[in-house]
CSV table of C-alpha atoms (C1' of nucleotides) in Angstrom, one decimal:
chain,number,residue,atom,x,y,z
A,733,UNK,CA,58.0,-68.5,14.5
A,734,UNK,CA,60.4,-69.0,17.3
A,735,UNK,CA,63.8,-67.5,17.9
A,736,UNK,CA,65.8,-70.5,17.1
A,737,UNK,CA,66.6,-71.2,20.8
A,738,UNK,CA,65.3,-74.0,22.9
A,739,UNK,CA,62.9,-73.4,25.7
A,740,UNK,CA,65.4,-73.5,28.5
A,741,UNK,CA,67.5,-70.9,26.7
A,742,UNK,CA,64.4,-68.8,26.1
A,743,UNK,CA,63.7,-68.8,29.8
A,744,UNK,CA,67.3,-67.7,30.5
A,745,UNK,CA,66.9,-64.8,28.0
A,746,UNK,CA,63.5,-63.8,29.4
A,747,UNK,CA,65.0,-63.6,32.9
A,748,UNK,CA,67.1,-60.5,32.2
A,749,UNK,CA,64.9,-59.0,29.5
A,750,UNK,CA,62.4,-58.0,32.0
A,751,UNK,CA,64.6,-56.8,34.8
A,752,UNK,CA,67.0,-59.1,36.6
A,753,UNK,CA,66.7,-59.1,40.4
A,754,UNK,CA,70.5,-59.2,40.7
A,755,UNK,CA,70.9,-56.1,38.7
A,756,UNK,CA,68.3,-54.3,40.7
A,757,UNK,CA,70.3,-55.0,43.8
A,758,UNK,CA,73.6,-54.1,42.2
A,759,UNK,CA,72.2,-50.8,41.0
A,760,UNK,CA,71.1,-50.0,44.6
A,761,UNK,CA,74.6,-50.6,45.9
A,762,UNK,CA,76.9,-49.6,43.1
A,763,UNK,CA,76.7,-45.8,43.1
A,764,UNK,CA,79.5,-43.9,44.5
A,765,UNK,CA,78.4,-43.4,48.1
A,766,UNK,CA,75.7,-46.0,49.0
A,767,UNK,CA,78.1,-48.6,50.3
A,768,UNK,CA,79.8,-46.0,52.6
A,769,UNK,CA,76.6,-44.6,53.9
A,770,UNK,CA,75.3,-48.0,54.7
A,771,UNK,CA,78.6,-48.9,56.3
A,772,UNK,CA,78.6,-45.8,58.4
A,773,UNK,CA,75.1,-46.4,59.7
A,774,UNK,CA,76.0,-50.0,60.4
A,775,UNK,CA,79.0,-49.0,62.4
A,776,UNK,CA,77.1,-46.5,64.5
A,777,UNK,CA,74.6,-49.2,65.5
A,778,UNK,CA,71.9,-46.5,65.8
A,779,UNK,CA,70.5,-43.4,64.1
A,780,UNK,CA,72.8,-40.8,62.8
A,781,UNK,CA,72.2,-37.1,62.0
A,782,UNK,CA,72.8,-35.6,58.6
A,783,UNK,CA,75.9,-33.6,59.5
A,784,UNK,CA,77.4,-36.5,61.5
A,785,UNK,CA,77.3,-38.6,58.4
A,786,UNK,CA,78.6,-35.7,56.3
A,787,UNK,CA,81.6,-35.2,58.6
A,788,UNK,CA,82.3,-38.9,59.0
A,789,UNK,CA,82.3,-39.4,55.2
A,790,UNK,CA,84.6,-36.4,54.7
A,791,UNK,CA,84.5,-35.5,51.1
A,792,UNK,CA,80.9,-36.1,50.2
A,793,UNK,CA,78.9,-33.0,49.2
A,794,UNK,CA,75.6,-32.1,50.8
A,795,UNK,CA,73.9,-32.8,47.5
A,796,UNK,CA,75.3,-36.3,47.1
A,797,UNK,CA,74.6,-37.2,50.7
A,798,UNK,CA,71.0,-36.0,50.4
A,799,UNK,CA,70.6,-37.9,47.1
A,800,UNK,CA,72.2,-41.1,48.4
A,801,UNK,CA,70.0,-41.0,51.5
A,802,UNK,CA,66.9,-40.3,49.5
A,803,UNK,CA,67.6,-43.3,47.2
A,804,UNK,CA,68.3,-45.6,50.2
A,805,UNK,CA,65.1,-44.4,51.8
A,806,UNK,CA,63.2,-44.9,48.6
A,807,UNK,CA,64.5,-48.4,48.3
A,808,UNK,CA,63.6,-49.2,51.9
A,809,UNK,CA,67.1,-49.6,53.3
A,810,UNK,CA,67.2,-46.5,55.4
A,811,UNK,CA,64.6,-44.7,57.5
A,812,UNK,CA,64.3,-41.0,58.0
A,813,UNK,CA,63.0,-39.4,61.2
A,814,UNK,CA,62.3,-35.7,61.3
A,815,UNK,CA,62.0,-33.9,64.6
A,816,UNK,CA,60.4,-30.5,64.0
A,817,UNK,CA,62.6,-28.6,66.5
A,818,UNK,CA,64.6,-25.5,65.8
A,819,UNK,CA,67.2,-26.0,64.5
A,820,UNK,CA,65.8,-29.1,62.7
A,821,UNK,CA,67.0,-32.5,63.6
A,822,UNK,CA,66.8,-35.4,61.2
A,823,UNK,CA,68.0,-38.9,62.0
A,824,UNK,CA,68.8,-41.7,59.6
A,825,UNK,CA,69.0,-45.3,60.5
A,826,UNK,CA,69.0,-48.7,58.9
A,827,UNK,CA,65.7,-50.5,58.4
A,828,UNK,CA,65.5,-54.2,58.8
A,829,UNK,CA,66.1,-54.5,55.1
A,830,UNK,CA,69.1,-52.2,55.4
A,831,UNK,CA,70.5,-54.3,58.2
A,832,UNK,CA,69.9,-57.4,56.2
A,833,UNK,CA,71.8,-56.1,53.1
A,834,UNK,CA,74.8,-56.1,55.4
A,835,UNK,CA,75.0,-59.8,55.1
A,836,UNK,CA,75.3,-59.3,51.3
A,837,UNK,CA,77.8,-56.5,51.4
A,838,UNK,CA,79.8,-58.6,53.8
A,839,UNK,CA,79.9,-61.4,51.3
A,840,UNK,CA,81.0,-59.0,48.6
A,841,UNK,CA,83.7,-57.6,50.9
A,842,UNK,CA,85.0,-61.1,51.7
A,843,UNK,CA,85.2,-62.0,48.0
A,844,UNK,CA,86.7,-58.6,47.3
A,845,UNK,CA,89.6,-58.7,49.8
A,846,UNK,CA,90.7,-62.0,48.3
A,847,UNK,CA,90.1,-61.3,44.6
A,848,UNK,CA,90.2,-57.5,44.1
A,849,UNK,CA,94.1,-57.6,44.1
A,850,UNK,CA,93.9,-60.1,41.2
A,851,UNK,CA,91.6,-57.8,39.3
A,852,UNK,CA,93.9,-54.8,39.9
A,853,UNK,CA,96.9,-56.9,38.8
A,854,UNK,CA,95.1,-58.1,35.7
A,855,UNK,CA,94.2,-54.5,34.9
A,856,UNK,CA,97.8,-53.3,35.3
A,857,UNK,CA,99.1,-56.1,33.2
A,858,UNK,CA,96.5,-55.5,30.5
A,859,UNK,CA,97.3,-51.8,30.4
A,860,UNK,CA,101.0,-52.4,30.2
A,861,UNK,CA,100.6,-54.7,27.2
A,862,UNK,CA,98.3,-52.3,25.6
A,863,UNK,CA,100.8,-49.4,26.0
A,864,UNK,CA,103.5,-51.6,24.5
A,865,UNK,CA,101.6,-51.3,21.2
A,866,UNK,CA,99.4,-53.7,19.3
A,867,UNK,CA,100.0,-57.3,20.1
A,868,UNK,CA,101.9,-59.4,17.5
A,869,UNK,CA,98.9,-61.7,17.1
A,870,UNK,CA,97.4,-63.6,20.0
A,871,UNK,CA,96.7,-67.0,18.5
A,872,UNK,CA,94.6,-69.3,20.6
A,873,UNK,CA,95.7,-69.5,24.2
B,189,UNK,CA,96.1,-31.8,65.1
B,190,UNK,CA,93.8,-34.7,64.5
B,191,UNK,CA,90.4,-34.8,62.9
B,192,UNK,CA,88.5,-35.3,66.1
B,193,UNK,CA,87.9,-39.0,65.5
B,194,UNK,CA,89.4,-41.9,67.4
B,195,UNK,CA,91.9,-44.2,65.8
B,196,UNK,CA,89.5,-46.9,65.0
B,197,UNK,CA,87.2,-44.5,63.2
B,198,UNK,CA,90.2,-43.1,61.4
B,199,UNK,CA,91.0,-46.5,60.1
B,200,UNK,CA,87.4,-47.0,59.0
B,201,UNK,CA,87.6,-43.7,57.1
B,202,UNK,CA,90.9,-44.5,55.5
B,203,UNK,CA,89.6,-47.8,54.2
B,204,UNK,CA,87.4,-46.2,51.7
B,205,UNK,CA,89.3,-43.0,51.0
B,206,UNK,CA,91.9,-44.9,49.1
B,207,UNK,CA,89.8,-47.3,47.1
B,208,UNK,CA,87.6,-49.8,48.8
B,209,UNK,CA,87.9,-53.4,47.5
B,210,UNK,CA,84.2,-53.9,47.6
B,211,UNK,CA,83.6,-51.0,45.4
B,212,UNK,CA,86.2,-52.2,42.9
B,213,UNK,CA,84.3,-55.4,42.6
B,214,UNK,CA,80.9,-53.7,42.4
B,215,UNK,CA,82.2,-51.4,39.6
B,216,UNK,CA,83.3,-54.4,37.6
B,217,UNK,CA,79.8,-56.1,37.9
B,218,UNK,CA,77.5,-53.1,38.0
B,219,UNK,CA,77.5,-51.9,34.4
B,220,UNK,CA,74.6,-52.7,32.2
B,221,UNK,CA,75.8,-55.9,30.6
B,222,UNK,CA,78.6,-57.5,32.6
B,223,UNK,CA,76.4,-59.7,34.6
B,224,UNK,CA,74.6,-61.0,31.5
B,225,UNK,CA,77.8,-61.7,29.6
B,226,UNK,CA,79.3,-63.5,32.5
B,227,UNK,CA,76.1,-65.5,32.9
B,228,UNK,CA,76.0,-66.4,29.3
B,229,UNK,CA,79.6,-67.6,29.3
B,230,UNK,CA,78.9,-69.6,32.5
B,231,UNK,CA,75.9,-71.2,31.0
B,232,UNK,CA,77.7,-72.3,27.8
B,233,UNK,CA,80.4,-74.0,29.9
B,234,UNK,CA,82.9,-73.3,27.2
B,235,UNK,CA,84.1,-70.6,24.8
B,236,UNK,CA,81.7,-68.6,22.8
B,237,UNK,CA,82.1,-66.5,19.7
B,238,UNK,CA,81.3,-62.8,19.5
B,239,UNK,CA,78.2,-63.1,17.4
B,240,UNK,CA,76.9,-66.1,19.4
B,241,UNK,CA,77.0,-63.9,22.5
B,242,UNK,CA,75.4,-61.1,20.5
B,243,UNK,CA,72.5,-63.1,19.3
B,244,UNK,CA,72.0,-64.8,22.7
B,245,UNK,CA,71.9,-61.4,24.5
B,246,UNK,CA,69.4,-60.1,22.0
B,247,UNK,CA,69.4,-56.3,22.3
B,248,UNK,CA,73.0,-55.5,23.1
B,249,UNK,CA,74.7,-53.4,20.4
B,250,UNK,CA,78.0,-54.5,18.9
B,251,UNK,CA,79.7,-51.5,20.6
B,252,UNK,CA,78.5,-52.4,24.1
B,253,UNK,CA,79.3,-56.1,23.7
B,254,UNK,CA,82.8,-55.2,22.5
B,255,UNK,CA,83.2,-52.7,25.4
B,256,UNK,CA,81.9,-55.1,28.0
B,257,UNK,CA,84.1,-57.9,26.8
B,258,UNK,CA,87.2,-55.7,26.7
B,259,UNK,CA,86.5,-54.6,30.3
B,260,UNK,CA,86.0,-58.1,31.5
B,261,UNK,CA,89.2,-59.2,29.7
B,262,UNK,CA,91.1,-56.3,31.2
B,263,UNK,CA,89.9,-57.2,34.7
B,264,UNK,CA,91.0,-60.8,34.2
B,265,UNK,CA,87.5,-62.4,34.2
B,266,UNK,CA,87.4,-63.3,30.5
B,267,UNK,CA,89.9,-64.6,28.1
B,268,UNK,CA,90.0,-63.8,24.4
B,269,UNK,CA,91.4,-66.1,21.8
B,270,UNK,CA,91.9,-65.0,18.2
B,271,UNK,CA,92.2,-67.5,15.4
B,272,UNK,CA,93.6,-65.7,12.3
B,273,UNK,CA,91.4,-67.5,9.8
B,274,UNK,CA,89.2,-65.9,7.2
B,275,UNK,CA,86.6,-65.0,8.2
B,276,UNK,CA,88.1,-64.2,11.6
B,277,UNK,CA,87.1,-66.3,14.6
B,278,UNK,CA,87.3,-65.0,18.2
B,279,UNK,CA,86.4,-67.0,21.2
B,280,UNK,CA,85.6,-65.7,24.7
B,281,UNK,CA,85.7,-67.8,27.8
B,282,UNK,CA,85.7,-67.4,31.5
B,283,UNK,CA,89.1,-67.4,33.2
B,284,UNK,CA,89.5,-69.0,36.6
B,285,UNK,CA,88.8,-65.7,38.2
B,286,UNK,CA,85.7,-65.3,36.0
B,287,UNK,CA,84.5,-68.7,37.1
B,288,UNK,CA,85.2,-67.8,40.7
B,289,UNK,CA,83.2,-64.6,40.5
B,290,UNK,CA,80.2,-66.9,39.8
B,291,UNK,CA,80.2,-67.8,43.5
B,292,UNK,CA,79.7,-64.1,44.3
B,293,UNK,CA,77.1,-63.4,41.7
B,294,UNK,CA,75.2,-66.5,42.9
B,295,UNK,CA,75.3,-65.0,46.4
B,296,UNK,CA,74.0,-61.7,45.0
B,297,UNK,CA,71.3,-63.6,43.1
B,298,UNK,CA,70.1,-65.5,46.1
B,299,UNK,CA,69.8,-62.4,48.2
B,300,UNK,CA,68.2,-60.7,45.3
B,301,UNK,CA,65.4,-63.1,44.7
B,302,UNK,CA,64.4,-62.9,48.3
B,303,UNK,CA,64.8,-59.2,48.8
B,304,UNK,CA,64.5,-57.4,45.5
B,305,UNK,CA,60.7,-57.6,45.7
B,306,UNK,CA,60.9,-55.8,49.0
B,307,UNK,CA,63.0,-53.1,47.4
B,308,UNK,CA,60.6,-52.7,44.5
B,309,UNK,CA,57.7,-52.5,46.9
B,310,UNK,CA,59.4,-49.9,49.0
B,311,UNK,CA,60.1,-47.9,45.9
B,312,UNK,CA,56.5,-48.0,44.7
B,313,UNK,CA,55.2,-47.1,48.1
B,314,UNK,CA,57.7,-44.2,48.3
B,315,UNK,CA,56.7,-42.9,44.9
B,316,UNK,CA,53.0,-43.1,45.6
B,317,UNK,CA,53.4,-41.1,48.8
B,318,UNK,CA,55.6,-38.6,47.0
B,319,UNK,CA,53.0,-38.2,44.2
B,320,UNK,CA,50.4,-37.6,46.8
B,321,UNK,CA,52.1,-34.3,47.7
B,322,UNK,CA,54.4,-33.2,50.5
B,323,UNK,CA,54.0,-35.1,53.7
B,324,UNK,CA,52.1,-33.4,56.5
B,325,UNK,CA,55.2,-33.7,58.7
B,326,UNK,CA,56.8,-37.0,59.4
B,327,UNK,CA,57.6,-36.9,63.1
B,328,UNK,CA,59.7,-39.6,64.6
B,329,UNK,CA,59.1,-42.9,62.8
C,971,DC,C1',71.0,-27.8,60.7
C,972,DT,C1',69.0,-29.7,56.8
C,973,DG,C1',68.6,-29.7,52.2
C,974,DG,C1',66.3,-27.5,47.8
C,975,DA,C1',67.5,-25.3,43.2
C,976,DT,C1',70.7,-24.4,39.5
C,977,DC,C1',74.3,-24.9,36.5
C,978,DC,C1',78.0,-27.5,34.8
C,979,DT,C1',81.2,-31.5,33.6
C,980,DA,C1',82.2,-36.2,32.8
C,981,DA,C1',80.9,-40.8,32.1
C,982,DA,C1',77.8,-44.4,30.4
C,983,DT,C1',74.9,-46.0,26.8
C,984,DG,C1',73.2,-46.2,22.3
C,985,DA,C1',72.5,-45.5,16.9
C,986,DT,C1',74.7,-45.6,12.8
C,987,DA,C1',78.1,-46.1,9.3
C,988,DC,C1',82.3,-48.1,7.9
C,989,DT,C1',86.5,-51.8,7.5
C,990,DG,C1',90.2,-55.8,7.4
D,171,DC,C1',83.0,-62.2,11.4
D,172,DA,C1',84.5,-59.1,14.5
D,173,DG,C1',85.2,-55.3,15.1
D,174,DT,C1',86.5,-49.5,14.9
D,175,DA,C1',85.0,-44.6,14.6
D,176,DT,C1',81.8,-41.0,15.2
D,177,DC,C1',78.0,-38.6,16.9
D,178,DA,C1',73.9,-38.1,19.8
D,179,DT,C1',71.6,-38.8,24.1
D,180,DT,C1',71.1,-39.9,28.9
D,181,DT,C1',72.5,-40.2,33.6
D,182,DA,C1',75.8,-39.6,37.5
D,183,DG,C1',78.3,-36.6,40.0
D,184,DG,C1',79.8,-32.2,41.8
D,185,DA,C1',80.1,-26.9,42.8
D,186,DT,C1',77.7,-23.1,44.4
D,187,DC,C1',74.1,-20.4,46.2
D,188,DC,C1',70.0,-19.9,48.8
D,189,DA,C1',66.1,-20.8,52.4
D,190,DG,C1',63.0,-22.6,56.3
DNA sequence: CTGGATCCTAAATGATACTG
DNA sequence: CAGTATCATTTAGGATCCAG
């Protein structure tokens, strides 16, 4: 027994049932701080220490910075170098993969500067209509 | 009194303090189902009814499909047309903006098919090392 | 200086039952 | 058919304190 879908459709469905590559990438980037940490490391052009990042990012807590850096390290975008001096010195830098993801975030950024305003506008418009009470009956277009 | 950063750095910090456009876009796309719903509507090339989407997506619940569609509609990516027949008939389709976001998700997809395997590999490698116990002392590299 | 450990709140997701 | 409402569970994010 099949599912009632043709083979091409089945392939399309299978693609996201077992983990879609696009979503893996989006999950890496879409948490609250990842983009900013990557951007900071990119801007510096070299390694940055923990507290330099912390100060630059301003209102990130230690915990979230640690967590974000750990995730980026785990995903291979950031490298972590520990110098066992006292006081300790830890430097974070982009890996090749982390550098490469910059081409993608640039693409996102370019699309965003053009279209994010439209999204915001649509959102505002939608919220205003919703606040005005239930629609009379949106028939067709 | 300033913050101790130069003007260019201050501009960089300000950019994400009050809402970064890239993050707005990522937040729209990075929930569990948005990408798949957009992809389904794109594939169909025309409007789709609620239960057609539901069946095609397979294991999405009614609630999550409704929620995802509402958000996409609110953000201006999807349009909703209600035909007050009985039983009711509701059709969802991509707006121009929703169609346009396809160029972005394509870019994400292309980067992803090349690099997601590297991310997965890095992750596995990291987890294996972590499971092997605390590292002896990672000096430098 | 770096960051681990804990406790807490809020948000996302999901299961289930009900309705015009 | 296309939802809404409710409750439970999971995950993300954050505040605070402590330690090598």
